[in-house]
Amino acid sequence: GTLADPTVATNWVATGGWEEGYHAIVYSIANVPESIGGINLQNECNTLDKNLILVSDEDRDGDFSVTVDDMKTYIDDHDYILNLVVDTTIDDNLDNVGLQLSSGGTQNTVFQRDGDNGGYTTFQKNDNYYNFVTHDLGWAPYTSEHYIPLVIDKPGAVWNVKSLRDGVSGNEALRKSFTNAFVETKVEEISCPGGTIIDGMCISRTENSNSGIGGDPHITTWQNEHYEYHGQCDLVMASDPKFADAKGLHIHIRTKLVRYWSYIKSVAIRIGDDILEIEGSADENDAEPHYWINYENQGKLDTFAGYTVTQQLPSPYKRQYKIDLSPTYEGQYIIVQLYKEFVRVKFSGNEEAFGNTVGLLGDYKSGNTLARDGSTVLHDFTDLGNEWQVLPSEPKLFHEVAHPQFPETCIQPEDPRGDRKRRLTESSISIEQAEHACATLTDPLSIKDCVYDILATQDLDMVGAF
């Protein structure tokens, strides 16, 4: 629909002092017309992207028996994404036009005007939003309590209505930056719901989406603990014989040592009787996929073990494979990302799918990094990696054998940890340069891993592996 057609928008209220945002949200959701512009939404649209934008320069004026949790549940139950344009000054700067909030409002992304041509940039503000967000004390003193919690840990964002007004009233550069940041964020919310677009790929932010392993092997357990293992061998990342009604899930990774650090060279995934092996390529101009299905090179890859597989190729040296587990576990999946020769494996799912796995990711429920006996907790991560070297009794997943194989032990780096740290500090890329390159990431531990990888590889573009 369009506001050029006056019949589309009805019941305008142009005067009055009652601005009750919760009422507006409920009323709007409950009164979406069946047809807009002669198009029946339910019958003629394959999908509906449900988005709601609340604009107000005041806090609430209504029934306070309706709580924030009530509203969040109502919005979620109706599958809407909410954006707020409200009285929200961020760090006392109108150039900070918007804010996305995560981790309960303590890890936040700020959208900031950049230059005079409509550009904008983002930066991380890892502090409780109460400490840097302010409001008009006359009209909107309780905005932080009434409205902002509605978008915390949600796909939407909060935008400063004062920045919008300042832009509209004559600050053309601010108006353009506000508009571009808002529109591009909305496009991301619609095309990648519940996630974020990084280098052309939709990355989920759903439960346990950070669990996985990648790069210079940085391992994130099911309970979001980060550790590293630098040995070279075949390793059990995750295994569960009971997965998908006893089809079984086995994921092995193969690491390759480069002096004092290593990286994941390839991954092999077995579900049921089918095996998918994937590896990257050091040639940044090599756009060809490198995978094997049941040990055969580059068979047809639309499905694997009965699950849909989709591929994304945002550039010749970046590729993503997504295994959709929805036939068994609705909305859950396994992602394999490639950046040049570096492989990363990530999970989006919950206990239903991955709660019984064992391996490098630890125990799902307790977060303990357990040995093979299921009870001994290993706090030395070198010992933990060595513990989960693939044994002869476990499935053979890779299409060819690589050195070492058990009973040969995993090959360890040539330098001790102290010497490795010294070599990193002597690199030609400074820590400050690496930190700047990694500043686009949101998780502090991922930023730390990213900085380490850039210093180890001497490649500022390694941020693309995260």
Short mmCIF file of N, CA and C in Angstrom, two decimals, residues 7 38 50 118 132 155 190 206 272 296 327 339 343 378 404 413 435 447 462:
data_model
loop_
_atom_site.label_atom_id
_atom_site.label_comp_id
_atom_site.label_asym_id
_atom_site.label_seq_id
_atom_site.Cartn_x
_atom_site.Cartn_y
_atom_site.Cartn_z
N THR A 7 -7.28 6.11 1.38
CA THR A 7 -8.14 5.08 1.98
C THR A 7 -7.32 4.01 2.68
N GLY A 38 -5.67 -4.03 -3.31
CA GLY A 38 -6.30 -5.09 -4.08
C GLY A 38 -5.61 -6.44 -4.01
N LYS A 50 6.72 -9.71 8.57
CA LYS A 50 5.92 -8.91 9.50
C LYS A 50 6.83 -7.97 10.27
N GLY A 118 25.79 10.55 3.48
CA GLY A 118 24.86 9.47 3.79
C GLY A 118 25.52 8.21 4.32
N PHE A 132 24.65 4.85 29.13
CA PHE A 132 25.01 5.79 28.06
C PHE A 132 23.82 6.24 27.21
N PRO A 155 15.84 -9.13 16.74
CA PRO A 155 16.41 -8.63 15.48
C PRO A 155 16.29 -7.13 15.30
N ILE A 190 14.73 -8.41 7.26
CA ILE A 190 13.75 -9.12 6.44
C ILE A 190 14.40 -10.28 5.70
N THR A 206 20.57 -17.45 16.54
CA THR A 206 19.68 -18.21 17.40
C THR A 206 20.46 -19.00 18.42
N GLY A 272 23.55 -40.89 9.39
CA GLY A 272 23.10 -42.16 8.85
C GLY A 272 24.23 -42.85 8.12
N GLU A 296 33.19 -39.79 -3.01
CA GLU A 296 33.23 -39.45 -4.44
C GLU A 296 33.28 -37.93 -4.59
N PRO A 327 13.54 -31.30 8.67
CA PRO A 327 12.66 -32.48 8.65
C PRO A 327 12.63 -33.22 9.99
N TYR A 339 36.84 -19.86 4.33
CA TYR A 339 37.55 -18.63 3.96
C TYR A 339 38.94 -19.07 3.50
N VAL A 343 38.57 -23.59 7.41
CA VAL A 343 37.23 -24.16 7.55
C VAL A 343 36.68 -23.82 8.93
N LEU A 378 38.60 -32.38 31.84
CA LEU A 378 39.96 -32.01 31.43
C LEU A 378 40.05 -30.50 31.33
N PRO A 404 49.04 -37.68 11.27
CA PRO A 404 49.18 -38.99 11.92
C PRO A 404 47.82 -39.65 12.16
N PRO A 413 52.82 -28.25 18.07
CA PRO A 413 53.60 -27.15 17.49
C PRO A 413 55.06 -27.23 17.90
N GLU A 435 43.13 -5.30 15.89
CA GLU A 435 41.93 -4.97 16.66
C GLU A 435 40.98 -4.11 15.85
N ILE A 447 36.37 -11.55 18.96
CA ILE A 447 37.32 -10.49 18.62
C ILE A 447 38.73 -10.92 19.00
N MET A 462 41.70 -11.88 7.43
CA MET A 462 41.25 -13.06 8.19
C MET A 462 39.96 -12.79 8.96
#
